[in-house]
Coordinates of C-alpha atoms and ligand atoms in Angstrom, one line a residue:
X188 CA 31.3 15.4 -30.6
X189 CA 33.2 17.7 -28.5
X190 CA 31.0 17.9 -25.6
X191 CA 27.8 16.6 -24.4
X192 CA 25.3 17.6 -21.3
X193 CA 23.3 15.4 -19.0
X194 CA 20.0 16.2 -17.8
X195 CA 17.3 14.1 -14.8
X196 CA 13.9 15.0 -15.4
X197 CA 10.5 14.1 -14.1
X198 CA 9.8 11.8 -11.0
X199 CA 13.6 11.6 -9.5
X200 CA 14.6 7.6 -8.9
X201 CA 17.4 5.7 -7.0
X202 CA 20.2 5.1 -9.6
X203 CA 19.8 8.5 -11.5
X204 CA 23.1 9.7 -9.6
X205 CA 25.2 6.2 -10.6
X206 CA 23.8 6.8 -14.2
X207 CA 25.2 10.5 -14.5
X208 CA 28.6 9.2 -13.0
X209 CA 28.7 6.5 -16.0
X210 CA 27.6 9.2 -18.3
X211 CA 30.2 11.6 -17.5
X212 CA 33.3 9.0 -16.9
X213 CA 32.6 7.2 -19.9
X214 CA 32.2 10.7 -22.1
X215 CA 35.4 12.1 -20.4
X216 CA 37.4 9.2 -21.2
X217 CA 36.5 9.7 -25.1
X218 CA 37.7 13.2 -24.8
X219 CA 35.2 15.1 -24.5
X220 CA 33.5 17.9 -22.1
X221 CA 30.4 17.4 -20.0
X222 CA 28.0 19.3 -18.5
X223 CA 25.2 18.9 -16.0
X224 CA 22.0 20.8 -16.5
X225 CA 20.6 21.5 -12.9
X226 CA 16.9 21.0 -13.1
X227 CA 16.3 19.5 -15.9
X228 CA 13.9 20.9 -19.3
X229 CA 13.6 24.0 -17.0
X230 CA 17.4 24.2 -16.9
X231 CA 17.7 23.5 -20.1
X232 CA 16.1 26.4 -21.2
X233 CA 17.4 28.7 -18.8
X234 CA 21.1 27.7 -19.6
X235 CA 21.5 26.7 -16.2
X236 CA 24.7 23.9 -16.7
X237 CA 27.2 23.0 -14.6
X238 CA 30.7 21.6 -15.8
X239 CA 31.6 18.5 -14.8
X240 CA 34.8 16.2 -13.8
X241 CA 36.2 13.1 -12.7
X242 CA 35.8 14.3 -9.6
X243 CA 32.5 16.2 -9.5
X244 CA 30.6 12.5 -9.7
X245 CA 32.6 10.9 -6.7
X246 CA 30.9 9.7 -3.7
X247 CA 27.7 10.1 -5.8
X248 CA 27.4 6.1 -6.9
X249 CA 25.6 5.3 -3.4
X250 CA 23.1 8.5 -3.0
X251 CA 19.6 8.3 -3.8
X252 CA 18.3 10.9 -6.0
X253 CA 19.7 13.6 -8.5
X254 CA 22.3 15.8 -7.7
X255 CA 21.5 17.2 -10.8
X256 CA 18.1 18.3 -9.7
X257 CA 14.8 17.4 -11.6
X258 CA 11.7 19.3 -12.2
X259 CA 8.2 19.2 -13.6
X260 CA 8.7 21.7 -16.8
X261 CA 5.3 21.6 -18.6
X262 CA 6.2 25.0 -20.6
X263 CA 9.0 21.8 -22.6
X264 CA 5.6 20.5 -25.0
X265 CA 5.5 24.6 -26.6
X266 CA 7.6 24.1 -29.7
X267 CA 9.1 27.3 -29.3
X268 CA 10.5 26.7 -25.8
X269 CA 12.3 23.8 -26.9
X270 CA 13.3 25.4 -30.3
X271 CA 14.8 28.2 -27.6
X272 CA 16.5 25.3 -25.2
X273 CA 18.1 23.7 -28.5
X274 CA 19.7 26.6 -29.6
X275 CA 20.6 27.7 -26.0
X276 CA 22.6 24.5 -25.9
X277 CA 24.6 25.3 -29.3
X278 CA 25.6 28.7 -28.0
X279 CA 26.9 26.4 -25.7
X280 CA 28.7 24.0 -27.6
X281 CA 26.9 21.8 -26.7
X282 CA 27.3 18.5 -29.5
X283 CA 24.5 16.3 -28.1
X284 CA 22.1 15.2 -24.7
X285 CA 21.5 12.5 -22.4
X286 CA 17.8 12.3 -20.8
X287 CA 17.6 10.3 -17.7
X288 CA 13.8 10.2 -16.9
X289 CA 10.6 8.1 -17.5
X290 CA 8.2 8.4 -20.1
X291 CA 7.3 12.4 -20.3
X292 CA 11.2 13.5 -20.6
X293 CA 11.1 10.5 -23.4
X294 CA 8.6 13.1 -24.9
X295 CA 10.9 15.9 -24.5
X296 CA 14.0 13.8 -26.1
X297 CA 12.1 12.6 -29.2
X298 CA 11.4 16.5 -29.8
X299 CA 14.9 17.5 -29.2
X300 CA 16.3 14.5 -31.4
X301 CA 13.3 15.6 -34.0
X302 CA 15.0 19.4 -34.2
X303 CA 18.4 17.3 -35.6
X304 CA 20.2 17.8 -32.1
X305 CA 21.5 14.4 -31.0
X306 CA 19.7 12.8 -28.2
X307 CA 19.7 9.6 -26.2
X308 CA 16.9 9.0 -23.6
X309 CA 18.2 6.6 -20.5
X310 CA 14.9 5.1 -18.7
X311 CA 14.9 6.6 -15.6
X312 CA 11.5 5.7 -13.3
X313 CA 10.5 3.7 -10.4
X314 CA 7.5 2.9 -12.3
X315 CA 9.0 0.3 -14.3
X316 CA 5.8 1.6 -17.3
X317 CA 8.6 2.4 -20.2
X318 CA 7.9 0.3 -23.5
X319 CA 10.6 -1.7 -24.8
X320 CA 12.7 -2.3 -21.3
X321 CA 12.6 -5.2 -18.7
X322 CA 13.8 -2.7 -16.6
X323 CA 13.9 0.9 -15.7
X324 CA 16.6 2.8 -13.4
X325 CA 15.3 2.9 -9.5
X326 CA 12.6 0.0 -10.0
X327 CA 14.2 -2.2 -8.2
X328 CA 15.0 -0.3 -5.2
X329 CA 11.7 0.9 -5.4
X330 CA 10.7 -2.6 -5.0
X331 CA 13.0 -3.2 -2.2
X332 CA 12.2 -0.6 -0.3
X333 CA 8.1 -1.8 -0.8
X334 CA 8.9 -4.9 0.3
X335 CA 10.8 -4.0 3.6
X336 CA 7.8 -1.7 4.3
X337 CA 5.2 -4.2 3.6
X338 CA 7.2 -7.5 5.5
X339 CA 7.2 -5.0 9.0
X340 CA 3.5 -4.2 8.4
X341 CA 2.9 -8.3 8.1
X342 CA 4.8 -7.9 11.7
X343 CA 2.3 -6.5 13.5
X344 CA -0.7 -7.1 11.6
X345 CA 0.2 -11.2 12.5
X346 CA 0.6 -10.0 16.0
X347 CA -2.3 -8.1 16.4
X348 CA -5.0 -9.8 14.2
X349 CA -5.3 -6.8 11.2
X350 CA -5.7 -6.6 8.1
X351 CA -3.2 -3.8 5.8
X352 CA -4.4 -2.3 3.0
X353 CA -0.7 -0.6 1.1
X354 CA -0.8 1.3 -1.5
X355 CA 2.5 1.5 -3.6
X356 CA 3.5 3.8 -6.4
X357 CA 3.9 2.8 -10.1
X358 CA 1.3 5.5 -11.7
X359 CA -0.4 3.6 -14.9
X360 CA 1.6 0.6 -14.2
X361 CA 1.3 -2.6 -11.8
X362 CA 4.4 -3.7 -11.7
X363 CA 5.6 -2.3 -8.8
X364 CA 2.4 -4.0 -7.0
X365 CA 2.8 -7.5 -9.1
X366 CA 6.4 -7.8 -7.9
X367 CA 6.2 -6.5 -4.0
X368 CA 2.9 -8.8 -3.6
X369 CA 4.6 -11.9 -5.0
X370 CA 7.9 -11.0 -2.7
X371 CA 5.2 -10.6 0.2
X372 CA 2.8 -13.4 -0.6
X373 CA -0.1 -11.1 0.0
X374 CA -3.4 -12.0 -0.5
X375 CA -4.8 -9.7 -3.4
X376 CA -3.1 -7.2 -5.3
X377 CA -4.9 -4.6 -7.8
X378 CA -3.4 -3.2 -10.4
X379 CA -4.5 -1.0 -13.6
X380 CA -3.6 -4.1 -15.9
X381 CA -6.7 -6.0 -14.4
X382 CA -10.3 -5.5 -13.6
X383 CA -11.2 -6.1 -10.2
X384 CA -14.4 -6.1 -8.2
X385 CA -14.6 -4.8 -5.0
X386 CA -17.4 -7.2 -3.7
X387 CA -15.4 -10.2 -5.1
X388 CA -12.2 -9.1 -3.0
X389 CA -13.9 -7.8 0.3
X390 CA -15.9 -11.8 -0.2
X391 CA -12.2 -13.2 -0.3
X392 CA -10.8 -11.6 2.6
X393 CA -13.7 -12.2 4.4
X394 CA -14.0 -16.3 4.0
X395 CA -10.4 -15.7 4.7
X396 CA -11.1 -14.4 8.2
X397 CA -13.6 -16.7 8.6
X398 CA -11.5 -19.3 8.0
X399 CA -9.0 -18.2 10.9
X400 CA -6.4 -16.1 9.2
X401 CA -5.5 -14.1 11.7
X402 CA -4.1 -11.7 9.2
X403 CA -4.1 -10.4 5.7
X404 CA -2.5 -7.8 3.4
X405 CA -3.6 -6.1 0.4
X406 CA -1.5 -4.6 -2.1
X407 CA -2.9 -1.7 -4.3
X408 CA -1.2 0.3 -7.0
X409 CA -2.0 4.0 -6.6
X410 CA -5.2 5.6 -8.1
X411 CA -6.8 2.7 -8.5
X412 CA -9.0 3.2 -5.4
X413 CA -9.2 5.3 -2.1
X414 CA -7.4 3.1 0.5
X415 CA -9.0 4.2 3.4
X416 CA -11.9 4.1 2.3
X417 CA -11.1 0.3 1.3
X418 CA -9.6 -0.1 4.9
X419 CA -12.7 1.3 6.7
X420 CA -15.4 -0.8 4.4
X421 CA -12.9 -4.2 5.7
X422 CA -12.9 -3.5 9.1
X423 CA -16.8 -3.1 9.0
X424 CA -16.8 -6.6 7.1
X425 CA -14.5 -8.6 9.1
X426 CA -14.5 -7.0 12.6
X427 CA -10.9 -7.0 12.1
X428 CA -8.8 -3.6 13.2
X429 CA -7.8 -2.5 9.5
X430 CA -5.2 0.3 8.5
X431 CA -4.7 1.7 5.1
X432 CA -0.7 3.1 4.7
X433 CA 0.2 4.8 1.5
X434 CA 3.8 4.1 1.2
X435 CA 4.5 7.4 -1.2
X436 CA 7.5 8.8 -1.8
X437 CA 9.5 6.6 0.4
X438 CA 9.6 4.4 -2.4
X439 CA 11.5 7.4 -4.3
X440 CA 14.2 8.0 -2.2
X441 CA 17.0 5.4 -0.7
X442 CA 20.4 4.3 -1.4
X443 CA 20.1 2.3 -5.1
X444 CA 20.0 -1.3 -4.9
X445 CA 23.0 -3.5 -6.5
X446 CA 20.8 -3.9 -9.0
X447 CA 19.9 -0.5 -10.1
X448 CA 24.0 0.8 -9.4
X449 CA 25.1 -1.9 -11.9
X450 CA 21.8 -1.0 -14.7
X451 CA 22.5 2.7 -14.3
X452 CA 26.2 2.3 -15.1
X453 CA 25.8 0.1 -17.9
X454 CA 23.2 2.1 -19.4
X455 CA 24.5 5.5 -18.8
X456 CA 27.9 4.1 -20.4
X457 CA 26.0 2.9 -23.0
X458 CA 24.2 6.4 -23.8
X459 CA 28.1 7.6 -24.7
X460 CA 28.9 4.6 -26.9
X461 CA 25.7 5.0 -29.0
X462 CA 26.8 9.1 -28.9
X463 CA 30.0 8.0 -30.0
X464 CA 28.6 5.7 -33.3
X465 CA 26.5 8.2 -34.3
X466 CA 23.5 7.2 -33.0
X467 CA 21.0 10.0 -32.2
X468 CA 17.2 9.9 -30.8
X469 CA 17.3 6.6 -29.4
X470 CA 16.2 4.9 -26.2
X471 CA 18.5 2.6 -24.1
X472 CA 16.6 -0.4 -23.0
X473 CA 17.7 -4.0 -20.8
X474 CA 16.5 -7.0 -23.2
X475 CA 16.8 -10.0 -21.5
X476 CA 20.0 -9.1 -19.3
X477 CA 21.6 -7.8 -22.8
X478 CA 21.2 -3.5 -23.3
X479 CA 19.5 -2.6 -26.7
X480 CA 18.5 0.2 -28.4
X481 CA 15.1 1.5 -30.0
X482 CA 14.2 4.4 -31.9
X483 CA 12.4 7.2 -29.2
X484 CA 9.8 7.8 -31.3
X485 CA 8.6 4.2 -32.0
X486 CA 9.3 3.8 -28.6
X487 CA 6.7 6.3 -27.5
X488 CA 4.1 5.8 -30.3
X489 CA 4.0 2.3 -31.6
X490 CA 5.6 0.4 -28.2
X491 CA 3.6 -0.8 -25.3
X492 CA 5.0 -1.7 -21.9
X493 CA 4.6 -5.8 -21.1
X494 CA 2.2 -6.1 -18.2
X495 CA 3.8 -9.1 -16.1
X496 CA 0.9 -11.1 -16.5
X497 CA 2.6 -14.6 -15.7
X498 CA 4.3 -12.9 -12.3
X499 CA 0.3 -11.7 -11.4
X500 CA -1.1 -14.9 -12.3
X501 CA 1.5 -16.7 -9.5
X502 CA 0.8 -13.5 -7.1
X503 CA -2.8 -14.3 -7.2
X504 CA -1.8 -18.4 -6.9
X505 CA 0.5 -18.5 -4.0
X506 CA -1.1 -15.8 -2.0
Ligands
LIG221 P1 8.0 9.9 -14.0 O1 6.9 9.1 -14.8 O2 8.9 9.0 -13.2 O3 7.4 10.9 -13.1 P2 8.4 11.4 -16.4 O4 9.6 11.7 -17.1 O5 7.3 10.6 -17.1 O6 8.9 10.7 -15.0 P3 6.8 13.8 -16.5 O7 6.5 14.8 -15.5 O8 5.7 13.2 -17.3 O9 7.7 12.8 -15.8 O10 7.8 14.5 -17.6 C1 8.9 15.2 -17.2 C2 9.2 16.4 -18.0 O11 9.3 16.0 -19.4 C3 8.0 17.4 -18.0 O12 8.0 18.3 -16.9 C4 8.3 18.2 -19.3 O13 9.4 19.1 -19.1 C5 8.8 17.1 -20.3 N1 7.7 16.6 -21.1 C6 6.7 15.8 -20.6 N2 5.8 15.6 -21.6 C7 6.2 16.3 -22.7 C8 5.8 16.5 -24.0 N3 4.6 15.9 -24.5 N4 6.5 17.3 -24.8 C9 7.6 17.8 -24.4 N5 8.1 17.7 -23.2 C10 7.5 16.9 -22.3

């Protein structure tokens, strides 16, 4: 390998920046070039890559986001257009890619790695839904950033006798919504993972009223219901003022966590080493604190996320 290029695609998440720092540093102290592709797949295609340095990733370890850019490139899943982005990154001299992004750039990555062109895919998501991995890039900032959110709603809701319903991102998956309700102790959290009824929980909060709370929270992961509509249907149960606050793409955005600085770093280093041995179309993953690798493809086909069943279980317990 002589040189490599780095790429974000798909949702952006806190941590992507410290990743393509450890990407490039790490590749530059084997000897070899690096470039950025602004924009991701879209980039890719359109040979849009910048060359990168030491210095071009300073000041970047703190900053939420991608300075790299990332964008929603449907036209990637047309054979042709990735047959064209390949060979765009030959004329190049391009030797090989790192993908930072969730589960749809994985898609992208096991084609790329499919065409023979070396590929390592670095799980980069808030949603925390990538098979194989206790952890993705920008979960738990995510997480933090929920929880701050949802510990000043308690605020006032306490003060003024309301009930909040928050809905917090993590697409198909509730662990965003598992973790920020056991972090919050709130008193019912829906996720995809499992069914709920609506008359059992509206029944809940409502002996809860009865009972004197003099406030309550629920947690819900996005599309699994229309929150307002949820909030409204409480306040007409309990008497209780009730607000509904989607917390969106606040959750995206933020200066990474500890947490996510150190993951990003050791995985994007990582993505170089397995470069370095050889090792093409495989996925990075955290295994029980230790970083592993799997095969993309088995990754995306035969793999299945881990719902955090035991951490919903105590969610529902304690709150
Ligand atoms: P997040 O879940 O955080 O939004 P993601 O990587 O899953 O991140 P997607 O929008 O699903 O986000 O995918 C990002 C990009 O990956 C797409 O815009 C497209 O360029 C590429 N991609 C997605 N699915 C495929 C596919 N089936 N084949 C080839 N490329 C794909």
């Amino acid at each position: 390998i002589k040189k490599i290029g780095v790429l974000t695609s798909g949702g952006d998440a806190p941590g992507m920046n410290a990743a393509i720092r450890a990407v490039v540093r790490t590749a530059l102290s084997y000897g070899w070039e690096v470039v950025g592709v602004i924009d991701g797949y879209s980039g890719l295609h359109a040979g849009n890559f910048i060359q990168l340095t030491r210095r071009s990733v300073s000041d970047l370890l703190n900053r939420g986001g991608t300075f790299l850019g990332t964008a929603r490139f449907p036209q990637f899943k047309d054979p042709k257009v990735r047959e064209e982005a390949v060979e765009v990154m030959k004329q190049n001299g391009i030797d090989a890619l790192v993908v930072i992004g969730g589960d749809g750039s994985y898609m992208g990555a096991k084609f790329i790695s499919e065409l023979g062109f070396p590929c390592i895919g670095l799980p980069g998501t808030i949603d925390n839904d990538i098979a194989g991995t206790d952890a993705t890039i920008g979960f738990d900032t995510a997480l933090n950033t929920a929880v701050e959110a949802i510990d000043k709603l308690r605020d006032t809701c306490s003060s003024h006798k309301r009930i909040s319903v928050v809905e917090v991102m993590g697409h198909h998956c509730g662990d965003l919504a598992v973790c920020a309700a056991v972090s919050c102790g709130v008193e019912a959290v829906l996720v995809p993972e499992v069914k709920w009824d609506k008359d059992e929980v509206y029944a809940s909060i409502k002996r809860s009223v009865d009972a004197g709370k003099r406030h309550a929270i629920l947690v819900v992961c996005e599309l699994q219901t229309d929150v307002h509509q949820m909030a409204k249907d409480l306040e007409a149960l309990t008497g209780l003022e009730t607000r509904a606050t989607v917390l969106g793409h606040i959750q995206r955005g933020g200066t990474p966590s500890a947490v996510d600085r150190v993951l990003a770093s050791r995985m994007g280093a990582y993505a170089c080493e397995l470069l370095k041995s050889g090792e093409s179309g495989r996925c990075v993953a955290l295994k029980r604190g230790e970083l592993v690798h799997y095969d993309i493809i088995e990754c995306i086909n035969s793999m299945k996320h881990k719902f955090m069943k035991t951490t919903y279980d105590l969610a529902c317990s304690l709150g």
